[in-house]
Coordinates of C-alpha atoms and ligand atoms in Angstrom, one line a residue:
M1 CA 23.9 -3.4 10.0
T2 CA 23.2 -0.5 7.8
Q3 CA 22.5 -1.1 4.2
D4 CA 22.1 1.3 1.4
L5 CA 19.5 -0.4 -0.7
T6 CA 20.5 1.2 -3.9
T7 CA 24.1 0.0 -4.0
P8 CA 25.1 -0.1 -7.6
H9 CA 25.0 -3.4 -9.3
A10 CA 27.6 -4.6 -11.8
R11 CA 25.1 -4.4 -14.5
P12 CA 25.0 -1.9 -17.4
S13 CA 22.3 0.7 -17.4
H14 CA 20.1 0.8 -20.4
A15 CA 18.1 3.8 -19.2
P16 CA 19.4 6.3 -21.8
E17 CA 18.8 3.8 -24.6
L18 CA 15.3 3.1 -23.5
R19 CA 14.4 6.7 -23.1
A20 CA 15.8 7.2 -26.6
V21 CA 13.6 4.4 -28.0
A22 CA 10.6 5.8 -26.3
R23 CA 11.2 9.3 -27.5
H24 CA 11.9 8.0 -31.0
I25 CA 8.8 5.9 -31.6
G26 CA 6.4 7.7 -29.2
R27 CA 4.5 6.3 -26.3
R28 CA 1.8 4.5 -28.3
R29 CA 4.1 2.6 -30.6
F30 CA 6.6 2.1 -27.7
L31 CA 3.8 0.2 -25.9
T32 CA 3.1 -2.0 -28.9
A33 CA 6.8 -2.7 -29.5
T34 CA 8.2 -6.1 -29.9
G35 CA 9.6 -8.5 -27.4
A36 CA 13.1 -7.0 -27.8
A37 CA 11.9 -3.7 -26.5
A38 CA 10.1 -5.5 -23.7
A39 CA 13.3 -7.3 -22.7
L40 CA 15.1 -4.0 -22.8
A41 CA 12.5 -2.3 -20.6
F42 CA 12.7 -5.1 -18.1
A43 CA 16.5 -5.0 -17.9
V44 CA 16.5 -1.3 -17.6
G45 CA 17.5 1.0 -14.9
L46 CA 19.7 -0.7 -12.3
P47 CA 22.3 1.8 -11.4
G48 CA 25.4 1.1 -13.5
A49 CA 28.9 0.3 -12.4
G50 CA 32.3 1.4 -13.6
T51 CA 32.1 3.5 -16.7
A52 CA 28.3 3.2 -16.9
A53 CA 27.8 4.7 -13.4
A54 CA 26.4 8.2 -13.3
A55 CA 28.9 10.8 -12.1
E56 CA 28.4 12.3 -8.7
L57 CA 26.8 15.6 -8.1
D58 CA 28.6 18.0 -5.9
T59 CA 25.9 18.8 -3.3
A60 CA 27.2 22.3 -2.9
Q61 CA 25.6 22.9 -6.3
L62 CA 22.1 22.3 -4.8
T63 CA 20.5 25.7 -4.8
D64 CA 16.9 24.6 -4.0
D65 CA 15.5 22.4 -1.2
P66 CA 15.3 18.9 -2.6
F67 CA 13.1 17.6 0.3
T68 CA 9.8 18.7 -1.2
L69 CA 8.0 15.4 -0.9
G70 CA 8.7 14.7 2.7
V71 CA 10.1 11.6 4.4
A72 CA 8.7 8.2 5.3
S73 CA 9.6 5.0 7.2
G74 CA 8.3 1.5 7.0
D75 CA 8.4 -2.2 7.7
P76 CA 9.6 -2.0 11.3
H77 CA 11.7 -5.1 12.5
P78 CA 13.0 -5.5 16.0
D79 CA 16.4 -4.2 15.0
S80 CA 15.9 -2.1 11.9
V81 CA 13.6 0.2 10.1
L82 CA 13.4 1.4 6.5
L83 CA 13.9 5.2 6.0
W84 CA 12.7 6.8 2.8
T85 CA 12.9 10.2 1.0
R86 CA 13.2 11.5 -2.6
L87 CA 15.3 14.4 -3.8
A88 CA 13.2 16.6 -6.1
P89 CA 13.8 20.4 -6.0
V90 CA 11.3 20.7 -8.8
P91 CA 8.8 17.8 -8.2
Y92 CA 6.6 18.4 -11.2
Q93 CA 9.4 18.2 -13.7
A94 CA 10.3 14.7 -15.1
D95 CA 13.8 14.8 -13.8
G96 CA 12.7 16.3 -10.4
G97 CA 15.0 19.3 -11.2
L98 CA 18.2 17.3 -10.8
P99 CA 20.8 16.3 -13.4
A100 CA 21.3 12.5 -14.1
R101 CA 24.0 12.3 -11.4
R102 CA 24.3 10.4 -8.2
V103 CA 23.7 12.4 -5.1
T104 CA 25.1 11.5 -1.7
V105 CA 22.6 11.9 1.1
E106 CA 23.4 11.8 4.8
W107 CA 20.9 10.4 7.3
E108 CA 20.7 10.3 11.1
L109 CA 18.6 8.6 13.7
A110 CA 18.1 9.9 17.2
L111 CA 16.3 9.1 20.4
D112 CA 14.9 12.6 20.7
A113 CA 13.0 14.9 18.3
R114 CA 15.7 17.6 18.7
F115 CA 18.4 15.2 17.5
R116 CA 20.6 15.8 20.6
S117 CA 21.1 12.1 21.1
V118 CA 21.9 10.7 17.7
V119 CA 22.4 6.9 17.8
R120 CA 23.0 6.1 14.2
R121 CA 24.1 8.0 11.1
G122 CA 25.3 7.1 7.6
K123 CA 25.4 8.0 4.0
A124 CA 23.2 6.7 1.1
T125 CA 23.2 7.3 -2.6
A126 CA 20.2 8.8 -4.5
H127 CA 20.6 7.3 -8.0
P128 CA 19.1 9.0 -11.0
E129 CA 18.0 5.5 -12.2
F130 CA 15.7 5.3 -9.2
H131 CA 14.5 8.9 -9.6
H132 CA 16.7 10.1 -6.8
T133 CA 14.8 8.1 -4.2
V134 CA 16.6 7.0 -1.1
H135 CA 15.9 3.7 0.8
V136 CA 18.0 3.2 3.9
E137 CA 17.8 0.2 6.1
A138 CA 18.8 1.6 9.4
G139 CA 20.0 -1.3 11.5
G140 CA 21.5 -2.2 14.8
L141 CA 18.6 -0.6 16.7
A142 CA 17.0 -1.5 20.0
P143 CA 13.7 -3.3 19.9
G144 CA 10.4 -1.6 20.8
R145 CA 11.7 1.9 20.7
V146 CA 10.7 5.2 19.1
Y147 CA 13.3 7.0 16.9
H148 CA 13.5 10.2 15.0
Y149 CA 15.2 10.5 11.7
R150 CA 16.1 13.1 9.0
F151 CA 18.2 13.5 5.9
R152 CA 20.7 16.0 4.7
A153 CA 21.9 16.9 1.2
G154 CA 24.3 19.8 0.9
R155 CA 23.0 22.6 3.0
F156 CA 19.5 21.3 3.1
V157 CA 18.0 19.3 5.9
S158 CA 14.8 17.3 5.4
P159 CA 11.7 17.5 7.7
A160 CA 12.1 15.1 10.6
G161 CA 10.2 11.8 10.8
R162 CA 9.2 9.7 13.8
T163 CA 9.4 5.9 13.6
R164 CA 9.7 2.9 15.8
T165 CA 11.1 -0.7 15.9
A166 CA 9.1 -3.8 16.6
P167 CA 9.3 -5.5 20.0
A168 CA 12.0 -8.2 20.5
P169 CA 11.3 -11.5 18.8
R170 CA 8.9 -13.7 20.8
S171 CA 8.5 -11.1 23.5
R172 CA 5.2 -10.6 25.2
A173 CA 4.3 -7.2 23.9
A174 CA 1.6 -5.6 25.9
E175 CA -0.3 -3.8 23.2
L176 CA -0.1 -2.7 19.6
S177 CA -2.1 0.1 18.0
F178 CA -2.3 0.6 14.3
G179 CA -4.2 2.6 11.8
I180 CA -5.6 1.2 8.5
V181 CA -6.1 3.3 5.4
S182 CA -6.8 2.8 1.7
C183 CA -8.0 4.5 -1.5
Q184 CA -6.9 8.1 -1.7
R185 CA -7.9 9.4 -5.1
Y186 CA -6.3 12.8 -5.1
D187 CA -8.8 14.7 -7.2
Q188 CA -11.8 13.4 -5.3
G189 CA -11.1 15.2 -2.0
Y190 CA -8.8 16.5 0.7
Y191 CA -6.8 14.2 2.9
T192 CA -8.5 15.4 6.1
A193 CA -8.4 11.9 7.4
Y194 CA -4.6 11.9 7.2
R195 CA -4.5 15.1 9.2
Y196 CA -6.3 13.3 12.0
L197 CA -4.4 10.1 11.5
A198 CA -1.1 12.0 11.9
E199 CA -2.2 13.1 15.4
E200 CA -3.2 9.6 16.6
D201 CA -1.0 7.7 19.0
L202 CA -0.2 4.7 16.9
D203 CA 2.7 2.3 16.5
V204 CA 2.3 1.8 12.7
V205 CA -0.1 2.5 9.8
L206 CA -1.1 -0.2 7.3
H207 CA -1.9 1.0 3.8
L208 CA -4.1 -1.5 2.0
G209 CA -3.9 -0.2 -1.5
D210 CA -5.0 2.4 -4.1
Y211 CA -2.3 4.8 -2.9
L212 CA -2.7 6.5 -6.2
Y213 CA -5.2 6.3 -9.1
E214 CA -4.1 5.9 -12.7
Y215 CA -7.0 7.9 -14.1
A216 CA -6.6 11.3 -15.8
V217 CA -6.7 14.2 -13.3
N218 CA -8.7 16.7 -15.3
D219 CA -8.0 20.4 -15.7
A220 CA -10.2 21.3 -12.7
A221 CA -8.4 18.7 -10.6
G222 CA -11.8 17.5 -9.4
A223 CA -12.6 18.5 -5.8
R224 CA -9.5 20.5 -5.3
A225 CA -7.0 22.7 -7.2
Y226 CA -3.6 21.7 -8.4
P227 CA -0.8 22.4 -5.9
A228 CA 0.4 26.0 -5.7
G229 CA 2.9 27.1 -8.2
T230 CA 1.9 24.5 -10.8
L231 CA 1.0 23.3 -13.4
P232 CA 1.2 22.5 -17.0
S233 CA -1.9 20.4 -16.4
G234 CA -0.8 18.1 -19.3
L235 CA 1.3 16.3 -16.8
F236 CA -1.7 14.7 -15.2
N237 CA -4.7 14.9 -17.6
H238 CA -4.1 11.5 -19.1
E239 CA -4.0 8.0 -17.7
T240 CA -0.7 6.9 -16.3
V241 CA 1.1 4.5 -18.6
T242 CA 4.8 5.2 -18.7
L243 CA 7.3 5.2 -15.9
E244 CA 7.4 9.0 -16.1
D245 CA 3.6 9.2 -15.8
Y246 CA 3.6 7.0 -12.6
R247 CA 6.5 8.9 -11.1
L248 CA 4.9 12.3 -11.6
R249 CA 1.7 11.0 -10.2
Y250 CA 3.4 10.0 -7.0
A251 CA 4.9 13.5 -6.8
L252 CA 1.4 15.0 -7.1
Y253 CA 0.1 12.8 -4.3
K254 CA 3.0 13.4 -2.1
S255 CA 2.6 17.2 -2.6
D256 CA -0.2 16.9 -0.1
P257 CA 0.9 18.2 3.4
D258 CA -1.5 15.9 5.3
L259 CA -0.2 12.8 3.6
R260 CA 3.3 13.9 4.3
A261 CA 2.4 14.5 7.9
A262 CA 1.0 11.0 8.3
H263 CA 4.2 9.5 6.8
A264 CA 6.4 11.6 9.1
A265 CA 4.4 10.6 12.2
H266 CA 4.2 6.8 11.8
P267 CA 6.0 4.0 10.0
F268 CA 3.9 2.6 7.2
V269 CA 3.5 -1.0 6.1
V270 CA 2.1 -0.8 2.5
T271 CA 0.5 -3.2 0.1
W272 CA -1.0 -2.2 -3.2
D273 CA -4.3 -2.9 -4.9
D274 CA -5.2 -2.4 -8.6
H275 CA -5.1 1.4 -9.2
E276 CA -1.3 1.7 -8.5
T277 CA -1.2 0.0 -11.9
E278 CA -4.6 -0.2 -13.5
N279 CA -8.2 -0.7 -12.4
N280 CA -9.1 -4.4 -11.7
Y281 CA -6.2 -5.9 -13.5
A282 CA -5.6 -9.6 -12.7
G283 CA -2.0 -10.9 -13.0
D284 CA -0.9 -10.2 -16.6
T285 CA -4.5 -9.5 -17.7
P286 CA -5.3 -5.8 -18.0
E287 CA -8.8 -4.2 -17.6
N288 CA -9.1 -3.6 -21.4
S289 CA -8.2 -5.6 -24.4
V290 CA -4.5 -5.0 -24.5
P291 CA -2.1 -8.0 -25.1
P292 CA -0.4 -9.2 -22.0
E293 CA 3.1 -8.5 -23.2
E294 CA 2.1 -4.8 -23.7
F295 CA 0.4 -4.7 -20.3
L296 CA 3.5 -6.2 -18.6
L297 CA 5.5 -3.2 -19.8
R298 CA 3.0 -0.9 -18.1
R299 CA 3.0 -3.1 -15.0
A300 CA 6.8 -2.9 -14.9
A301 CA 6.7 0.9 -15.0
A302 CA 3.9 1.0 -12.3
Y303 CA 5.7 -1.5 -10.0
R304 CA 9.0 0.3 -10.3
A305 CA 7.5 3.7 -9.5
Y306 CA 5.7 2.1 -6.5
W307 CA 8.9 0.7 -5.0
E308 CA 10.7 3.9 -5.6
N309 CA 8.1 5.9 -3.8
M310 CA 7.2 3.6 -0.9
P311 CA 9.2 2.8 2.3
L312 CA 9.9 -0.7 1.1
R313 CA 12.9 -2.9 1.8
R314 CA 15.3 -4.5 -0.6
P315 CA 13.4 -7.8 -1.0
Q316 CA 10.6 -5.8 -2.5
R317 CA 12.7 -4.2 -5.2
P318 CA 11.1 -5.0 -8.6
E319 CA 12.6 -7.1 -11.3
G320 CA 10.9 -5.9 -14.5
P321 CA 7.2 -6.7 -14.2
D322 CA 7.6 -8.7 -11.0
L323 CA 7.7 -7.4 -7.4
K324 CA 7.4 -9.7 -4.4
L325 CA 5.2 -7.6 -2.1
Y326 CA 3.8 -10.4 0.1
R327 CA 5.8 -10.6 3.3
R328 CA 5.6 -11.3 7.1
L329 CA 6.1 -9.0 10.0
H330 CA 6.0 -9.8 13.7
W331 CA 5.1 -7.8 16.8
G332 CA 6.6 -10.0 19.5
R333 CA 4.3 -12.8 20.2
L334 CA 1.3 -10.5 20.2
A335 CA 0.8 -10.4 16.4
Q336 CA 2.0 -11.9 13.2
F337 CA 1.2 -9.9 10.0
D338 CA 1.0 -11.8 6.7
V339 CA 0.8 -9.0 4.2
L340 CA -0.8 -10.3 1.0
D341 CA -0.8 -9.3 -2.7
T342 CA -4.1 -10.4 -4.2
R343 CA -3.4 -8.7 -7.6
Q344 CA -0.2 -10.0 -9.1
Y345 CA -0.9 -13.7 -9.1
R346 CA -4.7 -13.9 -9.4
S347 CA -6.7 -15.7 -12.0
N348 CA -8.7 -13.4 -14.2
Q349 CA -12.1 -12.3 -12.8
A350 CA -14.9 -14.8 -13.7
Y351 CA -17.9 -13.8 -15.8
G352 CA -16.3 -10.6 -17.1
D353 CA -15.9 -9.0 -13.6
G354 CA -18.3 -6.8 -11.8
W355 CA -21.3 -8.1 -9.7
Q356 CA -22.6 -11.4 -11.2
Y357 CA -24.4 -14.5 -10.2
P358 CA -21.9 -17.1 -9.0
G359 CA -21.7 -20.3 -11.1
P360 CA -19.3 -22.9 -12.5
E361 CA -16.9 -20.4 -13.8
S362 CA -16.4 -18.5 -10.5
E363 CA -16.5 -21.8 -8.5
D364 CA -13.9 -23.5 -10.6
P365 CA -11.5 -25.0 -7.9
S366 CA -8.4 -24.2 -10.0
R367 CA -9.0 -20.5 -9.7
T368 CA -6.8 -18.6 -7.3
L369 CA -6.6 -15.1 -5.8
T370 CA -3.2 -15.5 -4.2
G371 CA -1.4 -17.8 -6.6
A372 CA -0.2 -21.2 -5.4
A373 CA 3.2 -20.0 -4.0
Q374 CA 1.7 -17.2 -1.9
E375 CA -1.0 -19.5 -0.6
R376 CA 1.5 -22.1 0.5
W377 CA 3.6 -19.4 2.2
L378 CA 0.6 -18.1 4.1
L379 CA -0.5 -21.5 5.3
D380 CA 3.1 -22.6 6.2
G381 CA 3.5 -19.3 8.1
W382 CA 0.3 -19.9 10.1
R383 CA 1.4 -23.5 11.0
R384 CA 4.6 -22.0 12.5
S385 CA 3.0 -19.1 14.2
D386 CA 2.8 -18.7 17.9
A387 CA 1.2 -15.3 17.8
V388 CA -1.9 -14.4 19.7
W389 CA -3.3 -12.5 16.7
N390 CA -2.8 -13.6 13.1
V391 CA -3.5 -10.5 11.1
V392 CA -3.8 -10.5 7.3
P393 CA -3.5 -7.0 5.7
Q394 CA -4.8 -7.4 2.2
Q395 CA -6.9 -5.7 -0.5
V396 CA -10.3 -7.0 -1.4
T397 CA -13.3 -8.0 0.7
F398 CA -12.9 -11.5 2.2
S399 CA -16.3 -12.1 3.7
R400 CA -19.3 -13.0 1.5
R401 CA -21.5 -10.1 0.3
L402 CA -24.7 -11.0 -1.3
D403 CA -26.4 -8.0 -3.0
T404 CA -29.9 -8.9 -2.0
P405 CA -31.6 -11.1 0.6
T406 CA -33.9 -12.6 -2.1
P407 CA -32.3 -15.3 -4.2
P408 CA -30.7 -15.3 -6.7
A409 CA -28.1 -12.9 -5.4
K410 CA -25.0 -11.5 -7.1
V411 CA -21.5 -11.2 -5.6
S412 CA -18.5 -9.1 -6.6
M413 CA -16.3 -11.1 -9.0
D414 CA -13.2 -8.9 -8.1
S415 CA -13.3 -9.9 -4.4
W416 CA -12.8 -13.2 -2.6
D417 CA -16.5 -14.0 -3.5
G418 CA -15.3 -14.4 -7.0
Y419 CA -12.7 -16.9 -5.9
P420 CA -14.6 -19.1 -3.4
A421 CA -12.2 -22.1 -3.8
S422 CA -9.3 -19.9 -2.9
R423 CA -11.1 -18.6 0.2
E424 CA -12.0 -22.1 1.2
R425 CA -8.4 -23.3 1.0
V426 CA -7.3 -20.3 3.2
L427 CA -10.0 -21.0 5.8
A428 CA -9.3 -24.7 5.8
G429 CA -5.6 -23.9 6.2
A430 CA -6.3 -21.5 9.1
Q431 CA -8.3 -24.3 10.8
A432 CA -5.7 -26.9 10.2
A433 CA -3.0 -24.6 11.5
G434 CA -5.0 -24.0 14.7
V435 CA -5.3 -20.2 14.0
E436 CA -7.5 -19.0 16.9
N437 CA -7.6 -15.3 16.3
L438 CA -7.7 -14.5 12.7
M439 CA -8.1 -10.8 11.7
V440 CA -8.4 -9.9 8.0
L441 CA -7.8 -6.2 7.1
T442 CA -9.3 -4.9 3.9
G443 CA -9.6 -1.8 1.7
D444 CA -10.8 -1.3 -1.9
V445 CA -14.5 -0.8 -1.5
H446 CA -14.6 2.8 -0.2
V447 CA -16.9 1.9 2.8
H448 CA -16.4 0.7 6.3
Y449 CA -17.6 -2.8 7.0
G450 CA -17.2 -5.0 10.1
F451 CA -17.7 -8.7 9.5
D452 CA -17.7 -11.9 11.5
I453 CA -15.8 -14.4 9.3
K454 CA -17.9 -17.6 9.1
R455 CA -16.4 -21.0 8.5
D456 CA -19.2 -21.5 6.0
F457 CA -20.8 -18.3 4.8
A458 CA -23.7 -20.2 3.3
D459 CA -24.7 -21.4 6.8
P460 CA -25.6 -18.6 9.2
G461 CA -25.3 -21.1 12.1
S462 CA -21.7 -22.0 11.2
K463 CA -18.9 -21.2 13.5
T464 CA -17.4 -17.7 13.5
V465 CA -13.6 -18.2 12.9
G466 CA -12.3 -14.6 12.7
T467 CA -13.1 -11.0 12.1
E468 CA -12.7 -8.8 9.1
I469 CA -12.2 -5.0 9.4
V470 CA -12.8 -3.2 6.1
T471 CA -11.6 0.4 6.1
T472 CA -13.3 3.0 4.0
S473 CA -11.4 5.3 1.6
V474 CA -9.5 8.4 2.5
T475 CA -11.1 10.3 -0.4
S476 CA -12.1 7.9 -3.2
G477 CA -15.8 8.3 -4.2
G478 CA -16.1 11.8 -2.9
N479 CA -18.1 12.6 0.3
G480 CA -20.1 9.4 0.5
S481 CA -22.9 8.9 3.0
A482 CA -23.3 7.1 6.3
R483 CA -26.1 5.0 5.0
P484 CA -25.5 4.1 1.3
A485 CA -28.5 3.3 -0.9
N486 CA -27.9 -0.5 -0.6
Y487 CA -27.6 -0.4 3.2
D488 CA -30.9 -2.3 4.0
N489 CA -30.3 -4.9 1.3
L490 CA -26.7 -5.7 2.2
T491 CA -27.3 -5.9 6.0
A492 CA -30.4 -8.1 5.5
A493 CA -28.6 -10.4 3.0
N494 CA -25.5 -10.8 5.1
P495 CA -26.2 -11.3 8.8
H496 CA -22.4 -11.7 9.5
M497 CA -22.1 -8.0 8.4
R498 CA -22.0 -6.3 11.8
F499 CA -21.3 -2.7 10.6
Y500 CA -21.6 -0.7 7.4
N501 CA -20.9 3.0 6.9
G502 CA -20.2 4.8 3.6
L503 CA -18.4 8.0 4.7
R504 CA -14.6 8.6 4.3
G505 CA -12.1 8.1 7.0
Y506 CA -9.8 5.5 8.5
T507 CA -9.8 2.8 11.2
T508 CA -7.7 2.3 14.3
V509 CA -7.2 -1.2 15.8
T510 CA -5.6 -1.9 19.2
L511 CA -4.5 -5.5 19.9
G512 CA -3.9 -6.7 23.4
P513 CA -3.4 -10.2 24.8
E514 CA -7.0 -10.5 25.9
R515 CA -9.0 -8.6 23.2
A516 CA -8.8 -6.4 20.2
R517 CA -10.7 -3.2 19.6
A518 CA -11.6 -1.5 16.3
D519 CA -12.7 2.2 16.0
F520 CA -14.2 3.1 12.7
K521 CA -13.5 6.8 12.1
T522 CA -15.3 9.0 9.6
V523 CA -15.1 12.6 8.4
S524 CA -18.3 14.4 7.4
H525 CA -17.0 15.4 3.9
V526 CA -13.8 15.6 1.9
T527 CA -14.6 18.0 -1.0
T528 CA -13.7 21.0 1.2
Q529 CA -11.2 21.1 4.0
G530 CA -11.7 21.1 7.8
A531 CA -14.3 18.4 8.3
P532 CA -14.7 17.2 11.9
L533 CA -13.7 13.6 12.8
T534 CA -16.3 11.2 14.3
T535 CA -15.9 7.7 15.7
A536 CA -18.8 6.1 13.9
A537 CA -18.7 2.8 15.8
S538 CA -16.4 0.8 18.0
F539 CA -16.2 -3.0 18.4
V540 CA -14.2 -5.5 20.4
T541 CA -13.4 -9.1 19.8
E542 CA -12.1 -11.4 22.5
A543 CA -9.0 -13.5 22.1
G544 CA -10.2 -17.1 21.8
D545 CA -13.8 -16.1 21.1
P546 CA -13.9 -14.5 17.6
G547 CA -16.7 -12.2 16.5
L548 CA -17.4 -8.5 16.8
K549 CA -19.3 -7.1 19.8
P550 CA -20.2 -3.4 20.2
A551 CA -17.6 -1.8 22.5
Ligands
FE1 FE1 -10.1 2.3 -4.5
CA2 CA1 -9.2 -1.2 -5.7

């Protein structure tokens, strides 16, 4: 029923030893340390048991509000939802302003926003090993229902969040509305899009990656000032490498009230892209020339901080440098969501990455974007699916993008274009499984695109087998423009591209049994607050007749 995801394991905690090692040899040398240190780092940090367990903090000793970073919920199932918060009275301090003690947190779930009719309550433990984050799987819930939740620690009560469960398994859900977002570089703008998203009437929000950026946030904090009351800017003016770096960066991002409002308003289903770890990494290959064993230490830190700070369930808890993020969610028989991870298992980018001419290296059939296991899981899941819509929330652009209508044309080696054999196996698998209504959801590129997915992108006359909705960034890239400089080239070179807009914003999608509708929303600017929201374009696609048509 109700499970506290951070139940202590009967494994010793090495966290103090690891911190000591790191302090002793310094960050640079720590990262170039030997396999022994790597093994230590990967084993580290599960809450200890018995004598190694942290003592419990008497919550009467809490003198400052620990709920500074808001609440969140995620991955709705028909009978349960994941509830999240983090205790951090001093969020820009490495320890969050708490001693290395366990803290007991109470939670409650109600049918109403005033918590008059509480239907579930329980206790969870915030462990110092998990940076005092709380992940509660609230179970025994009714399907297809809205709930309100909040936490309590000592005399402090968290802000309330609103969430919902998925419809009953195999039920004929009438409609599903969701938002899609990606790419929210903090220092490049205000989260105005999130302010509007929080006010939308949605069942769920899908985050498609680049929740944070690893780059240094400079002293001027780019387009906006550091949060009030801060900061020794040294906290953020270097690239994130260590666990502490990544944890503090999540605190910076979650200091934003609009982001917190969006999390409080809707359950999120999250997947990552590259920047939660490092720009354009591929599996165990980093962007720059760092040996894989060193990069894996960094990846372990990044993945751990990601799990800690996202509303993710137990199966997504990381083991060292590994975290199984790909997973399946259902919305009755209306939709099946196969959430992908196209970073952790991919072959290295061909031709040194970037936009390049395709050739034997990129077209090598052994190359993969998903890894073999995830690809098998996706195709198996499609074969068993009886959903009207097969939705694939993922990271990088699926449809072909040639950069010019005049051959030879380049393609992006970081996207599915750089892994054409992988894309062909997925499209052939969808066809073999009889997937009728394929909808791919994408982030990463900081622009809105709408695509018809062609069975063979090289042949404009080939069948349209699905649609791809690419959502622009929330802030990344700064203000952007409705018609980027390459607009004419890209739209002429790619007739299956039905829409292109380079402003910031988000997208909403409504799925029904007969058709789906996508509304591409934009804000005029992000470098100052208060931009108005515009629906730049709306499309529909009919069930059984794929392809985008203006709404
Ligand atoms: Fe991005
Ligand atoms: Ca990206």
